[in-house]
XYZ file of N, CA, C and O in Angstrom:
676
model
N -54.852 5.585 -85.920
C -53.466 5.318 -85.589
C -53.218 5.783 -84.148
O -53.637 6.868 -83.743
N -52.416 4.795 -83.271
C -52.556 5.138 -82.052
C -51.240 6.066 -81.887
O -50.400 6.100 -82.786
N -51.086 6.880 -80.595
C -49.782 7.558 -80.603
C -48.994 6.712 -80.230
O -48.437 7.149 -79.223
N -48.606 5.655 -80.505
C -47.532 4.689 -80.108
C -46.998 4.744 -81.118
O -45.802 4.787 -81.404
N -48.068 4.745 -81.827
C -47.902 4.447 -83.671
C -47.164 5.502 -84.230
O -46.169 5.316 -84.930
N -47.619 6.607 -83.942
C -47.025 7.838 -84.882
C -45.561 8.234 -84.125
O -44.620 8.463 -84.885
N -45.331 8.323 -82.726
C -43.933 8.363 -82.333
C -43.352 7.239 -82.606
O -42.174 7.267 -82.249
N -43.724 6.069 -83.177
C -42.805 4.985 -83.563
C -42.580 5.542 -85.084
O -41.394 5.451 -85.401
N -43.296 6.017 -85.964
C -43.401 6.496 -87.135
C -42.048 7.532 -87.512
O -41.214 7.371 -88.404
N -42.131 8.420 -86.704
C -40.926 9.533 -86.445
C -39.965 8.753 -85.894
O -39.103 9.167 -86.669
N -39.432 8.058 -85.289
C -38.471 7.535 -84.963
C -37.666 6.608 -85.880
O -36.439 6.654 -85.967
N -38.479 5.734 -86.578
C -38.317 5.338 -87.497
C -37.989 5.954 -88.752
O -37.021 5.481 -89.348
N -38.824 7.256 -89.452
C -38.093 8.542 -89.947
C -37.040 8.660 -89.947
O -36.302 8.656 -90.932
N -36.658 8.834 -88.470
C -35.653 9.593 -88.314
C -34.167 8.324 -88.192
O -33.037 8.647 -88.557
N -34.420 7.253 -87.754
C -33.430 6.287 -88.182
C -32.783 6.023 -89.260
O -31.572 5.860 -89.411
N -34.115 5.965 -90.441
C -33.764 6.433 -91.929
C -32.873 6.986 -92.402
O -31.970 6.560 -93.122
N -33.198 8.549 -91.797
C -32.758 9.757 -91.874
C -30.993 9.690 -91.449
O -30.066 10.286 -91.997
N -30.966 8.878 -90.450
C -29.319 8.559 -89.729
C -28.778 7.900 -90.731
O -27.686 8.402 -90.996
N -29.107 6.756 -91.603
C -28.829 5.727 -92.533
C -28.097 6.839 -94.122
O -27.234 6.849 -95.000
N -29.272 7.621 -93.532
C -28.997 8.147 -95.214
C -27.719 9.167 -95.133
O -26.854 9.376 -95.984
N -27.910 9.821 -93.625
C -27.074 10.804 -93.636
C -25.459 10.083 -93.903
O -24.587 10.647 -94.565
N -25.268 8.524 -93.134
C -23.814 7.821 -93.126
C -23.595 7.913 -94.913
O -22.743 8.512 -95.569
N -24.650 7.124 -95.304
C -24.378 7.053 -96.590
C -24.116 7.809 -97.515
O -23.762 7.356 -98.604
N -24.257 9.400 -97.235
C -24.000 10.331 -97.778
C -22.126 11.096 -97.659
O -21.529 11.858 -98.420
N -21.763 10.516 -96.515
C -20.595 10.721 -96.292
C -19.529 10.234 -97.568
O -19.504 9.004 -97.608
N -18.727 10.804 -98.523
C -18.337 10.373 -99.860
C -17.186 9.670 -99.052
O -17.065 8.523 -99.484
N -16.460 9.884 -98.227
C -15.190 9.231 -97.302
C -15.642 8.348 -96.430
O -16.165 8.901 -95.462
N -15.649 7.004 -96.383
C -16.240 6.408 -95.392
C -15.322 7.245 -93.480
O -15.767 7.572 -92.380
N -13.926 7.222 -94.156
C -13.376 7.544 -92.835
C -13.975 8.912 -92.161
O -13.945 9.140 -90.952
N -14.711 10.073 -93.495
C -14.996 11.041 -92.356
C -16.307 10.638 -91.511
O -17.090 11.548 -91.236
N -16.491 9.789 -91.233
C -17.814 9.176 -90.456
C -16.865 9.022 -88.697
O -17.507 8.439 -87.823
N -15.952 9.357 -88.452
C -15.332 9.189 -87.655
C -14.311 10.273 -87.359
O -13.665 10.208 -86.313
N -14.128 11.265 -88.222
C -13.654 12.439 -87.816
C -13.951 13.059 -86.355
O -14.997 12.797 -85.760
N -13.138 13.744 -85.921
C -13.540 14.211 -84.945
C -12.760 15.625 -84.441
O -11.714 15.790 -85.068
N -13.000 16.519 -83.598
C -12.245 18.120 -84.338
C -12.409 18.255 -82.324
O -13.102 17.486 -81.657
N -11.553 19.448 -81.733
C -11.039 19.887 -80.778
C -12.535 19.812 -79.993
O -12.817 19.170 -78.982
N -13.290 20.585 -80.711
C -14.684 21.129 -80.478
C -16.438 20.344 -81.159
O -17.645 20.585 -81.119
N -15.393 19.252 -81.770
C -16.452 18.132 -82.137
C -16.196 16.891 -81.487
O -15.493 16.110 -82.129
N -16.575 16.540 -80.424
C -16.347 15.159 -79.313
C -16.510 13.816 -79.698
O -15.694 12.902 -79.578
N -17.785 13.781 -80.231
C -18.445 12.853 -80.909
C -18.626 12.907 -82.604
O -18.966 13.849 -83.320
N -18.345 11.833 -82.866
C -18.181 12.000 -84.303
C -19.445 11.329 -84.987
O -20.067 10.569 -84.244
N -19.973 11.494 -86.387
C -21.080 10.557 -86.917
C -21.447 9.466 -86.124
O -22.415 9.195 -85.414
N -20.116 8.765 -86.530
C -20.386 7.086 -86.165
C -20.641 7.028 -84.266
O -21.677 6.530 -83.825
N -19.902 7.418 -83.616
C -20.396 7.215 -82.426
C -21.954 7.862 -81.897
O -22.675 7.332 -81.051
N -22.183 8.895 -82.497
C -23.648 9.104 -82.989
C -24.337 7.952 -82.988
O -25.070 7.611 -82.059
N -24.186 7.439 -83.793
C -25.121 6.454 -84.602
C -25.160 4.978 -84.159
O -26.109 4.229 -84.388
N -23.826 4.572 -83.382
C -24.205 3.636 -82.564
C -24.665 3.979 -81.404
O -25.160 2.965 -80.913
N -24.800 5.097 -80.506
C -25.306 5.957 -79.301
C -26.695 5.562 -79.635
O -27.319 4.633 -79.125
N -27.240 6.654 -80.862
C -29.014 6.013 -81.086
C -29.703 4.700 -81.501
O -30.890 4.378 -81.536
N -28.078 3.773 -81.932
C -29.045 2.440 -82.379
C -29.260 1.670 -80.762
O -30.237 0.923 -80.706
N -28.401 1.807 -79.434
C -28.099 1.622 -78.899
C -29.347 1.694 -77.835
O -29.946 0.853 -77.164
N -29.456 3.269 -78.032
C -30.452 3.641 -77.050
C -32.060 2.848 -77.542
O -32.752 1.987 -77.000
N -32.174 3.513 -78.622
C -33.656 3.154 -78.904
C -33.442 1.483 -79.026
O -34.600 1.084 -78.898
N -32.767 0.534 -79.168
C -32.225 -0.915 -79.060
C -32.677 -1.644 -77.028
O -33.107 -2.605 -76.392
N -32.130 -0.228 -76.922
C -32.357 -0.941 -75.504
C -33.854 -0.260 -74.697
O -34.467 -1.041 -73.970
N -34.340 1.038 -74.837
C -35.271 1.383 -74.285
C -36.821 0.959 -75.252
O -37.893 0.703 -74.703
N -36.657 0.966 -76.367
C -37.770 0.725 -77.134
C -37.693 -1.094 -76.987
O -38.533 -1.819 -76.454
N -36.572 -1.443 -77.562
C -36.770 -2.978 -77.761
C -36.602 -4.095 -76.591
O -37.340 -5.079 -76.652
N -35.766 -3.999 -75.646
C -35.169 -4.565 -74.432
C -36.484 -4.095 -73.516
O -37.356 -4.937 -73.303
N -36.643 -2.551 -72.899
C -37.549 -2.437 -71.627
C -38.618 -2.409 -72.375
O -39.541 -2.954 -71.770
N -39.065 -1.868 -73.851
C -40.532 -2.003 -73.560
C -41.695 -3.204 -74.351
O -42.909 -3.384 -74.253
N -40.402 -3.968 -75.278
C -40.593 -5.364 -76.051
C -39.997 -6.236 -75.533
O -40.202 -7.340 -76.037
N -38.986 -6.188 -74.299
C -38.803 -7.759 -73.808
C -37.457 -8.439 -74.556
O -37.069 -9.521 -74.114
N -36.737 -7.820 -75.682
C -36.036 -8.575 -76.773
C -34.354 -8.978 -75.837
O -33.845 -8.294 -74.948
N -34.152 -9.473 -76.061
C -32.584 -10.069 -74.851
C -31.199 -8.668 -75.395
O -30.046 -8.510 -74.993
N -31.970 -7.942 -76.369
C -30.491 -7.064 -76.564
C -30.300 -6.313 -75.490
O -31.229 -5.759 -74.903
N -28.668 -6.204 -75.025
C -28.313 -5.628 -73.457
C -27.494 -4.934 -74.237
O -26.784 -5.356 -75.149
N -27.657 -3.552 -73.731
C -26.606 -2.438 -73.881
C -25.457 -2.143 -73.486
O -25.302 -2.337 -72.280
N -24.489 -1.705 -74.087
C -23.082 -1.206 -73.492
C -23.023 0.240 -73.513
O -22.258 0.534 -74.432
N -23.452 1.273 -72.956
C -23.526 2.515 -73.742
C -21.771 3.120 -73.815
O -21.318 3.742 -74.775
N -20.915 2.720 -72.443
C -20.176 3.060 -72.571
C -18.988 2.720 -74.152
O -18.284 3.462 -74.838
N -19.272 1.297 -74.171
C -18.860 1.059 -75.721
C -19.618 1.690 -77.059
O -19.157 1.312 -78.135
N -20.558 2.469 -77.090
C -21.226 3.113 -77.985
C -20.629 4.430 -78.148
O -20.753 5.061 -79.198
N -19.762 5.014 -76.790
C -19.247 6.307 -76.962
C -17.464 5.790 -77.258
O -16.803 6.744 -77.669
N -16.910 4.895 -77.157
C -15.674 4.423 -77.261
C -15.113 4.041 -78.662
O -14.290 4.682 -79.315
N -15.715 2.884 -78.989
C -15.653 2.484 -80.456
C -15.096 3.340 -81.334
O -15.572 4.468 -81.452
N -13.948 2.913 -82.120
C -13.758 3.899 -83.130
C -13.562 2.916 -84.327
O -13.193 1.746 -84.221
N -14.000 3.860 -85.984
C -13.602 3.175 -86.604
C -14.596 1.568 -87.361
O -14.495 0.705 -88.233
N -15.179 1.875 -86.650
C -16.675 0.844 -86.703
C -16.645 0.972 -88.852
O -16.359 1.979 -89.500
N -16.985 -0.210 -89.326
C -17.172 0.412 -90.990
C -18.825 0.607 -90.871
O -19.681 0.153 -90.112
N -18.830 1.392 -91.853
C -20.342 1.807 -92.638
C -21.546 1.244 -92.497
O -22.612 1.706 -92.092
N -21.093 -0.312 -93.065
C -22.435 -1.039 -93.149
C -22.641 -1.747 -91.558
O -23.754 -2.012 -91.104
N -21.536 -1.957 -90.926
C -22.042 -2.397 -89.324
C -22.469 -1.265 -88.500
O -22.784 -1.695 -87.391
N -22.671 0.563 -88.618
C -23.610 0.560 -88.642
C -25.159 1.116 -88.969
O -26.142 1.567 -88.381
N -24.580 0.688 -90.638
C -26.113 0.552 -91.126
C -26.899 -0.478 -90.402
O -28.053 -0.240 -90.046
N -26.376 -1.500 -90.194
C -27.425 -3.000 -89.826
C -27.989 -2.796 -88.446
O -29.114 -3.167 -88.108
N -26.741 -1.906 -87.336
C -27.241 -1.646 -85.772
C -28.646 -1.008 -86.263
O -29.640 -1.710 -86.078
N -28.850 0.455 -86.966
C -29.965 0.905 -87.045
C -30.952 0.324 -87.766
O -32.136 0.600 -87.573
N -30.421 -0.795 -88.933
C -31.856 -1.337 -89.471
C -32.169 -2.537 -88.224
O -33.250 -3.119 -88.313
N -31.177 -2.936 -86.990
C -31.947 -3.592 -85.814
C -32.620 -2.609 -85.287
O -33.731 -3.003 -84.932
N -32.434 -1.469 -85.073
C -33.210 -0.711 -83.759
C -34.549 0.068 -84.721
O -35.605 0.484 -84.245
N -34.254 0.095 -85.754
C -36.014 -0.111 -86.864
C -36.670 -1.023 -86.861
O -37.879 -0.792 -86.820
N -36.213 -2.522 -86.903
C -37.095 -3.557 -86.429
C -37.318 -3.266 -85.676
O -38.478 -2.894 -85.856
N -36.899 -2.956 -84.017
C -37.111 -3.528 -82.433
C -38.652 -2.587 -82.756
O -39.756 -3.075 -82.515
N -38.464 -1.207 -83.324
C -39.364 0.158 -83.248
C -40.895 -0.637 -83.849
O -42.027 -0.746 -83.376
N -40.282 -1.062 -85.030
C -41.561 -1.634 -85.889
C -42.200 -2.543 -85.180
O -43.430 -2.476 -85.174
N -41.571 -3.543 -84.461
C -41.827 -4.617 -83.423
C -42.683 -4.328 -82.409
O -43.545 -5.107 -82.002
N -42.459 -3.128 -81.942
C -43.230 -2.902 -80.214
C -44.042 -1.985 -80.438
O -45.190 -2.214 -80.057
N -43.825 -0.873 -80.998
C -44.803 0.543 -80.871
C -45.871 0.207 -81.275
O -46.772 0.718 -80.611
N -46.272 -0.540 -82.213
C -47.594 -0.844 -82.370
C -48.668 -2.024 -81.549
O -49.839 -2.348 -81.744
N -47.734 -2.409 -80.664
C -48.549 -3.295 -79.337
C -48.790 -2.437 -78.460
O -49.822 -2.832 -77.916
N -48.463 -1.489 -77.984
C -48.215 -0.594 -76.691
C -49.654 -0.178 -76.757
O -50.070 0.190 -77.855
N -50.435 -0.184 -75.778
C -51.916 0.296 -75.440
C -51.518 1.927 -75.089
O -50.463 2.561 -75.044
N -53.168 2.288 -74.834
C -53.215 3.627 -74.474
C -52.831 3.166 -73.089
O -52.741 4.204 -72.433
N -52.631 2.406 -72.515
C -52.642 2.039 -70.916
C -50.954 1.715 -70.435
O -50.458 2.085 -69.371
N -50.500 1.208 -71.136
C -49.102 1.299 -71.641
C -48.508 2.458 -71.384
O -47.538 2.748 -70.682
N -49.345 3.185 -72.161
C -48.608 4.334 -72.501
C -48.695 5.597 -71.605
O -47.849 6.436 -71.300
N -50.113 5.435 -71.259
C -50.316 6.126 -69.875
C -49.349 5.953 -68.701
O -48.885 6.912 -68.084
N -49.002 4.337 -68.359
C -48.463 4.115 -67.096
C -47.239 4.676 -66.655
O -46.826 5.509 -67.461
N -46.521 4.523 -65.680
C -44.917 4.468 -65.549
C -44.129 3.606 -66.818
O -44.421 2.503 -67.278
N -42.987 4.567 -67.212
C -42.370 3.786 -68.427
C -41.136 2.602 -67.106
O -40.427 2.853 -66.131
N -41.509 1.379 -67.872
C -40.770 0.204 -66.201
C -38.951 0.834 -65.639
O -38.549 0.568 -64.506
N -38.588 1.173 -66.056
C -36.880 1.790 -65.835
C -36.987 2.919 -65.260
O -37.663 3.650 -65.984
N -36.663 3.446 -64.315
C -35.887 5.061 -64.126
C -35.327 5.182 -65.062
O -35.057 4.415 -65.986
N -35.029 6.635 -64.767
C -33.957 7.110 -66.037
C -33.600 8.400 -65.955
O -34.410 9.296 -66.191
N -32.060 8.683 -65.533
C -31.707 9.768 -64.419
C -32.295 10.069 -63.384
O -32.473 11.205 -62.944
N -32.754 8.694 -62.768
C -33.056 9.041 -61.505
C -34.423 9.642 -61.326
O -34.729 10.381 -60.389
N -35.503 9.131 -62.648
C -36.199 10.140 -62.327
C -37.616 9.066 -62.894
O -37.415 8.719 -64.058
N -38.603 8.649 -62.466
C -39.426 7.943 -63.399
C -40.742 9.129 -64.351
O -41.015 10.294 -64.061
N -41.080 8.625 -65.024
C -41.697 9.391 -66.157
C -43.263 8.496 -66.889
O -43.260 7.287 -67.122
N -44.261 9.250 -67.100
C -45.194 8.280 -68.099
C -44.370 7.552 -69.778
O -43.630 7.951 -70.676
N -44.782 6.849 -69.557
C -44.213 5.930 -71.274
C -44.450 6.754 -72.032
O -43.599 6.816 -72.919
N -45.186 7.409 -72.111
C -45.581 8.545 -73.396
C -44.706 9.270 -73.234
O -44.078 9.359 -74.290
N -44.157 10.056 -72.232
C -43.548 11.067 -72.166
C -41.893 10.537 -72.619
O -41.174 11.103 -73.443
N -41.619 9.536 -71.973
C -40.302 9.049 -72.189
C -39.960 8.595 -73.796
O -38.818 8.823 -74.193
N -40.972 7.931 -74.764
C -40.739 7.884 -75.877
C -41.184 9.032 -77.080
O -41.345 8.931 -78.296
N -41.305 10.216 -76.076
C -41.305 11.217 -76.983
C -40.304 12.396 -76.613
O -40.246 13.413 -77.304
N -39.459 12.185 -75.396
C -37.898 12.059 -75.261
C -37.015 11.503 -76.129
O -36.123 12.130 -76.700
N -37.294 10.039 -76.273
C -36.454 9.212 -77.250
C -36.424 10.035 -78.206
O -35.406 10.721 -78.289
N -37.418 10.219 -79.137
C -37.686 10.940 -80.540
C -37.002 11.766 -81.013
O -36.362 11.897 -82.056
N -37.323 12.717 -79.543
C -36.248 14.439 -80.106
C -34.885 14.127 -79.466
O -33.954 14.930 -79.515
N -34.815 13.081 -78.939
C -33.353 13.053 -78.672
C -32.794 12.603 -80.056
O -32.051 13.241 -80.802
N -33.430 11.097 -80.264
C -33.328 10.723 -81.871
C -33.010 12.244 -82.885
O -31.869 12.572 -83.212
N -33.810 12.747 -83.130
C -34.366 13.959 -83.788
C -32.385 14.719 -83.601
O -31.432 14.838 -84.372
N -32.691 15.089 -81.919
C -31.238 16.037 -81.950
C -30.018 15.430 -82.343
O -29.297 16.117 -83.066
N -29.758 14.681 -82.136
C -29.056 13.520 -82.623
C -28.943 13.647 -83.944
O -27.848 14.129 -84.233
N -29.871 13.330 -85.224
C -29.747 13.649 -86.339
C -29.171 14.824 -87.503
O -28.567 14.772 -88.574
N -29.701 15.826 -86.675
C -29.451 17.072 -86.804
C -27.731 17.376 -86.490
O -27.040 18.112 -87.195
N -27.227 16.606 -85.233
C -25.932 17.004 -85.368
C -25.381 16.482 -86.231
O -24.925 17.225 -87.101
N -25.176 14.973 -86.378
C -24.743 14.115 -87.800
C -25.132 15.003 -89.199
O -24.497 14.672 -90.201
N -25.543 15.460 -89.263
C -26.052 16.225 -90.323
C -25.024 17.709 -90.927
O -24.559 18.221 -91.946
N -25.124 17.865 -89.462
C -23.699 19.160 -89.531
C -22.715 18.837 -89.662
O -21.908 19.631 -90.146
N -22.254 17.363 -89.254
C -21.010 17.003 -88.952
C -21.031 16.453 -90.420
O -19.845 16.298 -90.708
N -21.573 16.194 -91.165
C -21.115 15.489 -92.279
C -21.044 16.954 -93.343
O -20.077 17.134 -94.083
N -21.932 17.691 -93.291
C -21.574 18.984 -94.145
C -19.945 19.792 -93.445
O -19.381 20.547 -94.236
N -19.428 19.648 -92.353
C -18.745 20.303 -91.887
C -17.146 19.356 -92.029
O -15.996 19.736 -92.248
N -17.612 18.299 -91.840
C -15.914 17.046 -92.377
C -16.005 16.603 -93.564
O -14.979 16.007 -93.892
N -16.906 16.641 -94.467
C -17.218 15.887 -95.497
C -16.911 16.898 -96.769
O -16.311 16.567 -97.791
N -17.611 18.576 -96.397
C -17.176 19.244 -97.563
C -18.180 19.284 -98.259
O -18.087 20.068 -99.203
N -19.669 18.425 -98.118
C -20.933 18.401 -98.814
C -22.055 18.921 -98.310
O -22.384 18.407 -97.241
N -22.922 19.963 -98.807
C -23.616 20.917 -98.117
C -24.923 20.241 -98.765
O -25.930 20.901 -99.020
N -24.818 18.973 -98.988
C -26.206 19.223 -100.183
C -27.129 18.339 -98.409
O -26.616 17.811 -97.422
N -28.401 18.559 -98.747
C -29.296 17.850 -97.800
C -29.865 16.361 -98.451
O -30.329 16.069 -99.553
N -29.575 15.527 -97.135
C -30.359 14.379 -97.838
C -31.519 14.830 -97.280
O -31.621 14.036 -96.344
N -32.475 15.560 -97.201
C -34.163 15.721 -96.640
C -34.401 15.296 -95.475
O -35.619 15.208 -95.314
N -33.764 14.959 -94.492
C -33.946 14.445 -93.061
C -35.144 15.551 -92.729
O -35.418 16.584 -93.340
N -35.861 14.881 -91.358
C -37.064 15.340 -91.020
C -38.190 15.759 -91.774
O -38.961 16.580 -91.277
N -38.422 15.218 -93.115
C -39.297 15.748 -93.720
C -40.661 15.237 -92.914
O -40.911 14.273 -92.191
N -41.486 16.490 -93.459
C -43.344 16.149 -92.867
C -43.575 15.180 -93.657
O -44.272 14.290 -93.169
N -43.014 14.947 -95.391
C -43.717 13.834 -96.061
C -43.750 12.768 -95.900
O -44.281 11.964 -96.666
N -43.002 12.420 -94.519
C -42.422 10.910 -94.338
C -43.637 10.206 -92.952
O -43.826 9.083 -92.483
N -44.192 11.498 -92.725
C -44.730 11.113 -91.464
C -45.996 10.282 -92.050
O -46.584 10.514 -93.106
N -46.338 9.007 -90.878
C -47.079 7.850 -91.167
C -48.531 8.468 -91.669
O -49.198 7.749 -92.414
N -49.105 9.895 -91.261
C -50.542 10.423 -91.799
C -50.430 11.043 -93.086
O -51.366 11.370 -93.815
N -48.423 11.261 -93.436
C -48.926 12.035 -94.390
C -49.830 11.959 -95.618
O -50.125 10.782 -95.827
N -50.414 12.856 -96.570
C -50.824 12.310 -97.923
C -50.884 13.354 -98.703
O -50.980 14.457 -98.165
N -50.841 13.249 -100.210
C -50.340 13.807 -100.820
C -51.466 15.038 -101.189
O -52.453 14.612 -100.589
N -51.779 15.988 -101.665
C -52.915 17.039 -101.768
C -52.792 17.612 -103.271
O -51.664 17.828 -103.716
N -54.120 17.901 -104.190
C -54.114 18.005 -105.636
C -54.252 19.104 -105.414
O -54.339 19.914 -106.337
């Protein structure tokens, strides 16, 4: 398995992981809560990462015509549930789509975009994506135990999910 493969693996995880966390919300509206000291709420979360990994995984490094708005990803309010469940089951395709074409040479090179001004190897930049993905999750996670009133875990980040895992007698 190449490392294109396994950071597409975790990313994908962790998209999951975003899906499950919305769905766990018992109020669709607290997916949009938002508190003095909480800026961003679930949902703008969650279109932020379908957004990003939509446009850096699928647009710069698969070619796909989706063009980003990021500023409408932080604006939007009010978005329902399942629009966006479907943004992230697109930005799981785009993931499933490309990471597994990407060469070691690919991945070695310049990733094609700046990004803050700054260029980076492809490897390095989609293992940025990840833990940004990753941090990202983790806040949705708080935010739904913290507006929602439900402490239970849906299992986000588990090791068992990862593409090598296997099971041991």
């Amino acid at each position: 398995m190449t490392t294109a493969e396994l950071i597409g693996g975790i990313m994908v995880r962790d998209l999951r992981a975003v899906q499950r966390e919305l769905t766990a919300y018992e109020r669709e509206a607290d997916i949009w809560k938002r508190t003095e000291t909480i800026p961003n709420a679930a949902g703008t979360l969650a279109l932020h990462l379908a957004g990003n990994v939509r446009h850096y995984v699928g647009a710069v490094l698969g070619g796909t015509a989706y063009v980003r708005d990021r500023d409408t990803e932080f604006s939007r309010r009010d978005v329902p549930r399942r629009e966006l469940l479907d943004a992230l089951d697109a930005a799981v395709a785009d993931v499933e789509s490309v990471m597994p074409r990407l060469t070691a040479a690919q991945m070695a090179a310049a990733f094609p975009q700046p990004v803050a001004g700054r260029r980076c190897a492809t490897e390095d930049m989609l293992i940025h994506l990840a833990t940004h993905l990753t941090f990202h999750l983790g806040q949705i996670d708080y935010h739904r135990r913290l507006v929602g009133g439900n402490a239970a875990s849906i299992g986000a980040v588990s090791p068992a999910e990862l593409r090598t895992a296997t099971s041991v007698s």
